[in-house]
Coordinates of C-alpha atoms and ligand atoms in Angstrom, one line a residue:
M236 CA 86.1 -19.4 -8.6
K237 CA 89.2 -17.8 -10.0
S238 CA 89.0 -14.7 -7.9
T239 CA 91.7 -14.5 -5.2
S240 CA 93.1 -11.6 -3.2
L241 CA 95.8 -11.5 -5.8
S242 CA 93.5 -10.6 -8.6
A243 CA 92.1 -7.2 -8.9
A244 CA 89.7 -5.1 -10.7
A245 CA 92.0 -2.2 -11.2
P246 CA 94.9 -4.2 -12.7
R247 CA 92.3 -5.8 -14.9
R248 CA 91.1 -2.4 -16.1
A249 CA 94.8 -1.4 -16.2
G250 CA 95.3 -4.5 -18.4
A251 CA 92.6 -3.4 -20.8
L252 CA 94.0 0.1 -21.1
L253 CA 97.5 -1.4 -21.6
V254 CA 96.1 -3.6 -24.4
A255 CA 94.7 -0.5 -26.1
V256 CA 98.0 1.4 -25.7
L257 CA 100.1 -1.5 -26.7
C258 CA 98.0 -2.4 -29.8
A259 CA 98.5 1.2 -30.9
L260 CA 102.2 0.8 -30.2
A261 CA 102.3 -2.4 -32.1
L262 CA 101.2 -0.6 -35.3
L263 CA 104.3 1.6 -35.1
P264 CA 107.5 0.1 -36.6
A265 CA 110.4 -0.7 -34.3
V266 CA 109.0 1.0 -31.3
A267 CA 111.2 0.3 -28.2
R268 CA 108.7 -1.2 -25.7
A269 CA 108.7 -0.1 -22.1
D270 CA 109.7 -2.7 -19.5
N271 CA 109.3 -0.5 -16.5
P272 CA 107.5 -0.9 -14.2
I273 CA 108.7 -4.4 -13.5
V274 CA 105.2 -5.8 -12.7
Q275 CA 102.1 -5.0 -14.7
H276 CA 99.4 -7.2 -13.1
M277 CA 99.3 -5.6 -9.7
Y278 CA 100.6 -2.5 -7.9
T279 CA 103.9 -3.0 -6.1
A280 CA 105.8 -0.6 -3.8
D281 CA 108.8 -0.3 -1.6
P282 CA 111.4 -2.4 -3.4
A283 CA 114.0 -4.3 -1.5
P284 CA 116.4 -6.3 -3.8
L285 CA 118.5 -9.2 -2.5
V286 CA 121.1 -11.0 -4.6
H287 CA 121.4 -14.7 -3.9
N288 CA 122.9 -17.6 -5.9
G289 CA 122.8 -15.9 -9.3
R290 CA 119.3 -14.4 -9.0
V291 CA 118.1 -11.1 -7.7
Y292 CA 115.1 -11.5 -5.4
L293 CA 112.9 -8.5 -5.1
Y294 CA 110.8 -8.1 -2.0
T295 CA 107.9 -5.6 -2.3
G296 CA 104.8 -4.4 -0.7
H297 CA 101.4 -4.6 -2.5
D298 CA 99.2 -1.6 -2.9
E299 CA 95.6 -2.7 -3.0
D300 CA 93.6 -1.7 -6.1
G301 CA 91.8 1.6 -5.8
S302 CA 93.6 2.5 -2.5
T303 CA 93.2 6.0 -1.2
W304 CA 95.7 5.3 1.6
F305 CA 98.7 3.0 2.1
T306 CA 96.2 0.0 2.4
M307 CA 98.7 -2.9 2.3
K308 CA 98.0 -6.4 3.6
E309 CA 100.8 -8.5 2.2
W310 CA 104.2 -8.5 0.8
R311 CA 105.3 -10.1 -2.5
V312 CA 108.5 -11.7 -3.8
W313 CA 109.7 -11.6 -7.4
S314 CA 113.0 -12.9 -8.9
S315 CA 115.1 -12.6 -12.0
A316 CA 118.3 -13.9 -13.4
D317 CA 118.6 -11.1 -16.0
M318 CA 116.8 -8.0 -14.6
V319 CA 114.2 -8.0 -17.3
N320 CA 112.2 -11.3 -17.0
W321 CA 110.7 -11.4 -13.5
T322 CA 109.1 -14.5 -11.9
D323 CA 106.1 -14.0 -9.6
H324 CA 106.6 -16.0 -6.4
G325 CA 103.3 -14.8 -4.9
S326 CA 102.9 -13.6 -1.3
P327 CA 104.9 -15.7 1.1
M328 CA 104.4 -13.2 4.0
S329 CA 101.3 -11.2 5.0
L330 CA 99.8 -9.5 8.0
A331 CA 98.4 -12.9 8.9
T332 CA 102.0 -14.1 9.4
F333 CA 102.3 -11.9 12.5
S334 CA 99.4 -12.8 14.9
W335 CA 100.0 -9.6 16.8
A336 CA 99.8 -7.3 13.7
S337 CA 96.6 -5.5 12.7
K338 CA 97.4 -3.6 9.5
D339 CA 100.0 -1.7 7.4
A340 CA 102.3 -4.2 5.7
W341 CA 104.7 -1.4 4.8
A342 CA 108.3 -1.2 3.6
G343 CA 110.8 -3.9 4.7
Q344 CA 114.0 -5.6 3.7
A345 CA 115.2 -9.2 3.6
I346 CA 118.7 -10.5 4.1
H347 CA 120.4 -13.9 4.0
R348 CA 122.4 -15.4 6.9
N349 CA 123.4 -18.9 7.9
G350 CA 121.1 -20.5 5.3
K351 CA 118.0 -18.6 6.4
F352 CA 116.3 -15.5 5.1
Y353 CA 115.2 -12.8 7.5
W354 CA 112.6 -10.2 6.4
Y355 CA 112.2 -7.1 8.6
V356 CA 108.9 -5.3 8.2
P357 CA 106.9 -2.5 9.8
V358 CA 103.3 -3.3 10.9
V359 CA 100.9 -1.9 13.4
N360 CA 100.9 -3.8 16.7
R361 CA 97.2 -4.4 17.5
A362 CA 97.8 -4.3 21.2
T363 CA 99.4 -0.8 21.2
G364 CA 98.2 0.7 18.0
R365 CA 101.8 1.7 17.2
M366 CA 104.1 0.8 14.4
A367 CA 106.5 -1.9 15.3
I368 CA 109.2 -3.9 13.4
G369 CA 108.5 -7.6 13.0
V370 CA 110.8 -10.2 11.5
G371 CA 109.9 -13.1 9.3
V372 CA 112.2 -16.1 8.7
A373 CA 112.3 -18.7 5.9
D374 CA 114.6 -21.4 4.6
S375 CA 114.2 -20.1 1.1
P376 CA 114.3 -16.6 -0.4
T377 CA 110.8 -17.2 -1.7
G378 CA 109.5 -18.4 1.7
P379 CA 107.1 -19.3 3.1
F380 CA 108.1 -16.9 5.9
R381 CA 106.9 -17.5 9.5
D382 CA 107.1 -15.0 12.5
A383 CA 110.6 -15.6 13.8
I384 CA 109.8 -14.5 17.4
G385 CA 106.1 -14.1 17.8
R386 CA 106.2 -10.5 18.9
P387 CA 107.7 -7.2 17.7
L388 CA 111.5 -7.1 17.5
V389 CA 111.4 -3.4 18.3
E390 CA 108.6 -1.0 18.7
N391 CA 108.7 2.8 18.9
G392 CA 106.0 3.8 16.5
E393 CA 108.5 4.2 13.6
I394 CA 108.8 2.4 10.2
D395 CA 110.9 1.3 7.3
P396 CA 113.6 -1.1 8.5
T397 CA 116.8 -1.6 6.5
V398 CA 119.4 -4.2 7.4
F399 CA 122.9 -5.1 6.4
I400 CA 125.8 -7.3 7.6
D401 CA 129.2 -5.6 7.9
D402 CA 132.4 -7.4 6.8
S403 CA 133.1 -8.1 10.5
G404 CA 129.8 -10.1 10.6
Q405 CA 128.1 -7.5 12.8
A406 CA 124.5 -7.0 11.6
H407 CA 122.9 -3.5 11.8
L408 CA 119.2 -2.6 11.7
Y409 CA 118.1 0.9 11.0
W410 CA 114.6 2.3 10.7
G411 CA 112.6 5.5 11.3
N412 CA 110.3 8.3 10.4
P413 CA 110.7 11.0 11.6
N414 CA 113.8 9.8 13.4
L415 CA 116.6 7.5 12.3
W416 CA 117.2 4.6 14.7
H417 CA 120.0 2.1 14.8
V418 CA 120.6 -1.1 16.7
R419 CA 123.2 -3.9 16.5
L420 CA 121.6 -7.2 15.8
N421 CA 123.0 -10.4 17.3
A422 CA 124.2 -13.1 15.0
D423 CA 120.9 -14.9 15.4
M424 CA 119.3 -11.9 13.5
I425 CA 116.3 -12.0 15.8
S426 CA 117.6 -10.3 18.9
F427 CA 119.9 -7.3 19.6
S428 CA 122.5 -6.0 21.9
G429 CA 122.1 -2.8 23.8
S430 CA 119.3 -0.4 23.2
P431 CA 118.3 1.3 20.0
T432 CA 119.9 4.7 19.6
Q433 CA 119.1 7.6 17.4
I434 CA 121.5 8.6 14.6
P435 CA 121.8 12.4 15.0
L436 CA 119.9 14.0 12.1
T437 CA 122.2 17.0 11.4
T438 CA 121.9 19.2 8.3
A439 CA 125.6 18.3 7.5
G440 CA 124.6 14.7 7.6
F441 CA 121.2 14.7 5.9
G442 CA 120.8 18.1 4.2
A443 CA 118.7 21.0 5.1
R444 CA 114.9 21.1 4.7
T445 CA 113.1 24.4 4.6
G446 CA 109.5 25.2 5.7
D447 CA 109.1 22.6 8.4
P448 CA 110.6 23.5 11.8
N449 CA 109.9 20.1 13.1
R450 CA 111.9 18.4 10.3
P451 CA 115.1 20.5 9.9
T452 CA 116.9 17.8 7.7
L453 CA 115.9 16.3 4.4
Y454 CA 115.7 12.8 6.0
E455 CA 112.1 11.5 5.7
E456 CA 112.0 7.7 5.7
G457 CA 113.0 4.6 3.8
S458 CA 116.7 4.2 4.5
W459 CA 118.7 1.7 2.5
V460 CA 122.0 1.3 4.2
Y461 CA 124.9 -0.7 2.7
K462 CA 128.7 -0.7 2.4
R463 CA 130.8 -0.4 -0.8
N464 CA 134.6 -0.1 -1.0
G465 CA 134.8 0.7 2.7
L466 CA 132.3 3.5 2.5
Y467 CA 128.9 3.3 4.2
Y468 CA 125.9 4.6 2.2
N469 CA 122.5 5.6 3.5
V470 CA 120.1 6.1 0.6
F471 CA 116.8 7.6 1.8
A472 CA 113.5 9.2 0.9
A473 CA 114.0 13.0 1.3
K474 CA 111.6 15.7 2.0
C475 CA 107.9 15.3 2.0
C476 CA 105.9 15.6 -0.1
S477 CA 106.7 14.8 -2.8
E478 CA 109.8 12.8 -1.9
F479 CA 113.0 12.5 -3.8
I480 CA 115.8 10.1 -3.2
A481 CA 119.0 11.4 -1.6
Y482 CA 122.0 9.9 0.1
S483 CA 124.6 10.3 2.7
T484 CA 127.9 8.5 3.3
A485 CA 130.0 7.8 6.4
P486 CA 133.2 6.1 7.4
G487 CA 131.4 3.9 9.8
P488 CA 128.0 2.3 10.3
T489 CA 126.7 4.9 12.6
G490 CA 128.4 7.9 11.0
P491 CA 129.4 10.6 11.1
W492 CA 127.2 11.0 8.0
T493 CA 127.9 13.5 5.2
Y494 CA 125.0 14.6 2.9
R495 CA 125.9 13.8 -0.7
G496 CA 122.8 15.1 -2.5
T497 CA 120.1 13.9 -4.8
I498 CA 120.1 10.5 -6.6
M499 CA 116.6 10.5 -8.1
P500 CA 114.7 13.8 -8.3
T501 CA 111.0 14.0 -7.6
Q502 CA 109.4 12.3 -10.6
G503 CA 106.8 9.8 -11.5
S504 CA 103.3 10.5 -10.1
S505 CA 103.8 9.1 -6.6
F506 CA 104.4 11.4 -3.7
T507 CA 106.5 8.8 -2.0
N508 CA 109.6 7.0 -3.4
H509 CA 111.6 4.2 -1.9
A510 CA 115.0 3.0 -3.0
G511 CA 117.0 -0.2 -3.0
I512 CA 120.4 -0.7 -4.5
V513 CA 122.3 -3.9 -5.4
D514 CA 125.2 -5.1 -7.6
F515 CA 124.3 -8.0 -9.9
K516 CA 126.3 -9.7 -12.6
G517 CA 128.9 -6.9 -12.7
S518 CA 126.5 -3.9 -12.8
S519 CA 124.8 -1.7 -10.2
Y520 CA 121.0 -1.3 -10.1
F521 CA 118.7 1.2 -8.5
F522 CA 115.2 0.1 -7.6
Y523 CA 112.4 2.6 -6.8
H524 CA 108.7 3.1 -7.2
N525 CA 106.3 5.5 -9.0
G526 CA 102.7 5.6 -10.2
A527 CA 103.4 4.5 -13.8
L528 CA 100.7 1.9 -14.3
P529 CA 97.2 2.9 -15.4
G530 CA 95.3 4.0 -12.3
G531 CA 98.7 4.5 -10.6
G532 CA 99.4 7.2 -8.1
G533 CA 100.6 7.8 -4.5
F534 CA 98.7 4.8 -3.2
T535 CA 98.8 2.6 -6.3
R536 CA 102.5 2.4 -7.0
S537 CA 104.7 0.3 -9.1
V538 CA 108.3 -0.8 -8.7
A539 CA 110.9 -0.1 -11.4
V540 CA 114.6 -0.4 -11.9
E541 CA 117.5 1.4 -13.6
K542 CA 121.1 0.4 -14.2
F543 CA 123.7 2.9 -13.1
T544 CA 127.5 3.3 -12.7
Y545 CA 129.1 4.7 -9.6
N546 CA 131.4 7.6 -10.3
A547 CA 135.1 6.9 -9.7
D548 CA 135.0 8.6 -6.3
G549 CA 132.2 6.4 -5.2
T550 CA 129.5 9.1 -5.5
I551 CA 126.2 8.1 -7.2
P552 CA 125.1 9.8 -10.4
T553 CA 121.7 11.4 -10.9
I554 CA 119.3 8.6 -11.9
N555 CA 116.1 9.4 -13.8
M556 CA 113.0 7.2 -14.0
T557 CA 112.6 5.6 -17.5
T558 CA 110.0 3.5 -19.1
S559 CA 112.7 1.4 -20.9
G560 CA 114.2 0.2 -17.6
A561 CA 117.4 -1.8 -17.2
P562 CA 119.0 -3.6 -20.1
R563 CA 119.0 -7.4 -19.8
A564 CA 121.9 -8.8 -17.8
D565 CA 121.7 -12.3 -19.3
T566 CA 119.7 -14.4 -21.8
L567 CA 116.8 -16.7 -20.9
N568 CA 117.2 -20.5 -21.7
P569 CA 114.0 -21.7 -23.4
Y570 CA 115.2 -25.4 -23.3
V571 CA 114.6 -25.7 -19.5
R572 CA 111.2 -25.4 -17.9
Q573 CA 110.2 -21.8 -17.5
E574 CA 107.4 -20.7 -15.2
A575 CA 104.6 -19.0 -17.1
E576 CA 104.7 -16.3 -14.5
T577 CA 108.2 -15.3 -15.6
I578 CA 107.3 -12.2 -17.5
A579 CA 109.1 -9.2 -19.0
W580 CA 105.8 -7.6 -19.9
G581 CA 102.4 -9.0 -19.4
S582 CA 99.3 -7.7 -21.2
G583 CA 96.0 -8.6 -19.7
V584 CA 97.1 -11.6 -17.7
E585 CA 97.2 -12.1 -13.9
T586 CA 98.6 -14.8 -11.6
E587 CA 97.4 -17.0 -8.8
P588 CA 98.7 -19.9 -6.7
S589 CA 98.8 -23.1 -8.7
A590 CA 97.5 -26.5 -7.4
E591 CA 100.7 -27.9 -8.9
G592 CA 102.8 -25.6 -6.6
G593 CA 104.2 -22.2 -7.2
M594 CA 102.1 -19.8 -9.3
N595 CA 100.3 -20.0 -12.7
V596 CA 99.1 -17.4 -15.1
G597 CA 95.4 -17.0 -15.4
W598 CA 92.6 -14.7 -16.4
I599 CA 93.8 -15.1 -20.0
E600 CA 91.5 -13.6 -22.6
N601 CA 91.7 -13.3 -26.4
G602 CA 94.6 -11.1 -27.4
D603 CA 96.4 -11.1 -24.1
Y604 CA 100.1 -11.9 -24.2
I605 CA 103.3 -12.4 -22.3
K606 CA 106.6 -11.0 -23.5
L607 CA 109.9 -12.6 -22.6
K608 CA 113.1 -10.7 -23.4
G609 CA 116.4 -12.2 -24.8
V610 CA 115.3 -15.8 -25.3
A611 CA 118.4 -17.7 -26.5
F612 CA 117.1 -20.2 -29.1
G613 CA 120.6 -20.9 -30.5
T614 CA 120.5 -23.0 -33.7
G615 CA 116.8 -23.5 -33.5
A616 CA 113.8 -24.8 -31.5
R617 CA 111.7 -27.7 -32.9
T618 CA 109.0 -28.1 -30.3
F619 CA 107.1 -26.1 -27.7
S620 CA 105.4 -27.7 -24.7
A621 CA 103.2 -26.0 -22.1
R622 CA 101.3 -27.1 -19.0
V623 CA 97.8 -25.8 -19.3
A624 CA 94.3 -26.1 -17.7
S625 CA 91.0 -24.8 -18.8
G626 CA 87.6 -24.7 -17.1
A627 CA 86.2 -23.4 -20.4
A628 CA 86.8 -24.2 -24.1
G629 CA 90.5 -23.5 -24.2
G630 CA 92.1 -21.6 -27.1
T631 CA 95.5 -21.3 -28.8
I632 CA 98.9 -20.3 -27.6
E633 CA 100.5 -18.4 -30.5
V634 CA 104.3 -18.6 -30.3
R635 CA 105.6 -15.3 -31.8
L636 CA 108.9 -13.5 -32.1
G637 CA 109.7 -9.8 -32.0
G638 CA 106.2 -8.5 -31.0
P639 CA 102.7 -9.5 -30.1
T640 CA 101.8 -9.5 -33.7
G641 CA 105.3 -10.7 -34.8
T642 CA 106.3 -13.8 -36.8
V643 CA 104.4 -16.9 -35.8
V644 CA 106.8 -19.8 -35.2
G645 CA 104.2 -22.2 -33.8
R646 CA 100.6 -22.6 -32.6
C647 CA 99.6 -24.8 -29.7
G648 CA 96.0 -25.7 -29.3
V649 CA 94.6 -26.0 -25.7
S650 CA 91.3 -27.9 -25.1
G651 CA 89.1 -27.7 -22.1
T652 CA 90.4 -29.8 -19.2
G653 CA 87.3 -29.6 -17.0
G654 CA 88.8 -27.2 -14.5
W655 CA 91.0 -24.2 -14.1
Q656 CA 93.4 -26.3 -12.0
N657 CA 93.1 -29.6 -14.0
W658 CA 96.5 -29.6 -15.6
T659 CA 97.6 -31.3 -18.8
S660 CA 100.5 -30.9 -21.2
V661 CA 100.3 -29.8 -24.8
S662 CA 103.0 -29.6 -27.4
C663 CA 103.4 -28.4 -31.0
P664 CA 106.0 -28.1 -33.7
I665 CA 108.1 -24.9 -33.9
S666 CA 109.8 -23.6 -37.0
G667 CA 112.0 -20.5 -37.4
A668 CA 113.0 -19.8 -33.8
T669 CA 116.7 -19.2 -33.9
G670 CA 119.2 -16.9 -32.3
T671 CA 118.3 -14.6 -29.3
Q672 CA 114.9 -13.1 -29.7
D673 CA 112.1 -11.5 -27.7
L674 CA 109.4 -14.2 -27.4
Y675 CA 105.7 -13.4 -27.2
L676 CA 103.2 -16.0 -26.1
R677 CA 100.0 -14.6 -27.4
F678 CA 96.7 -16.1 -26.4
S679 CA 93.7 -16.4 -28.7
G680 CA 90.3 -18.0 -28.7
G681 CA 86.7 -17.1 -28.1
S682 CA 85.2 -14.8 -25.5
G683 CA 85.8 -15.0 -21.7
Y684 CA 88.6 -16.6 -20.0
L685 CA 90.4 -19.2 -22.2
F686 CA 92.9 -21.3 -20.2
N687 CA 95.6 -21.1 -17.6
V688 CA 99.3 -21.7 -18.1
N689 CA 101.7 -23.1 -15.4
W690 CA 104.9 -23.5 -17.3
W691 CA 106.4 -23.9 -20.8
Q692 CA 109.5 -25.3 -22.4
F693 CA 111.0 -25.5 -25.9
G694 CA 112.7 -28.6 -27.3
A695 CA 115.7 -28.5 -29.7
Ligands
FUB26 O1 104.4 1.9 1.6 C1 104.1 2.5 2.8 C2 105.1 3.6 3.1 O2 105.2 4.5 2.0 C3 106.5 3.1 3.3 O3 106.7 2.5 4.5 C4 107.3 4.3 3.0 O4 108.6 4.1 2.8 C5 106.5 4.9 1.8 O5 107.0 4.3 0.7

């Protein structure tokens, strides 16, 4: 009943392991809790951030549980207004979006133009058996996306599109492994002028690789091309395998490129890495993936983020993977409706599409919890409301501050509602929630699944 393609045995086991680890951590005083990777309830890969209207939207792939290859069937969207609390928007684009695609929903990038969102992705063309680049289009950053042209935009057996729009309005698409291809997109973003051409892979431009006569430069795959202060950057996965993240710069969109060295050394239990960089609320952020979740590895990856500062000359410093992640860029307002699937760290919970629209949190068992960072209660909250459903006997939402076993400021009882998507609202009094705090919604009850949560909100 509750099982969907979004749920998974491995994250469930991962959740159990995380609970054990986190219970141990909870016994230690003042332990700084990890908030990387960004998503804990499924494996994610190939991050592509996009800043739009005060939020960062994060487009990722989804590694299937227990994968022993890049077995990927759908893409996922997440968003945040503060870089620490991330909302799960589900899967608004999958292989099924492209009727001509057979497999391999690999690394893509989305961009906004003229009120629409275009998402360029590599997939295998069933008819040819080769990798091709498809383009999805949507009216919202969270989709749903549809196939923009009903066929591949380009096809040459290569992968990993990156897209950007220059100050002049000219859009550029790059992709490739083992080569690096470039084409100028037309303003409609779904056609191009001229033919794709190869960017020369010189050692001056992309560094020297040793040991592989077929791959003389470090360039492997996964370009992320953008422009900053008049300088063009190509951040890419270097060498194989394991990959590290390197970059080159150029005075123009097609070069000539100069190799600038390593950004992120080989780290983190995944033999691939894949970068995406954005500026958001005055700071710069580097997204990447690793194998940090329990069960994680080269085919079960997780997206993470670090904050960084460009050097004065525009070069990028070395960035190491951390478990602490980026500091929060804002506070979270508890006095407006917050989706339950907005999570800084989730322990034991998963998500699913909700009958009320969007997503809800489900698979909640006794002791599971959701952490939210930097919740701005101000002078004090008096009530807590939540939208809940339960096909079982329900349980309790413990509203806690500071930790999963931290101070209880309220308890909300949830009764059975006769179905996991039969929604009702509950509320309870709150006392002692003031200032800006990390909020923990801890769930308690009997055995088995307790209830689902769609959204919550505090009242002043
Ligand atoms: O996720 C599948 C492939 O692995 C991507 O297309 C590459 O960039 C590498 O991350």
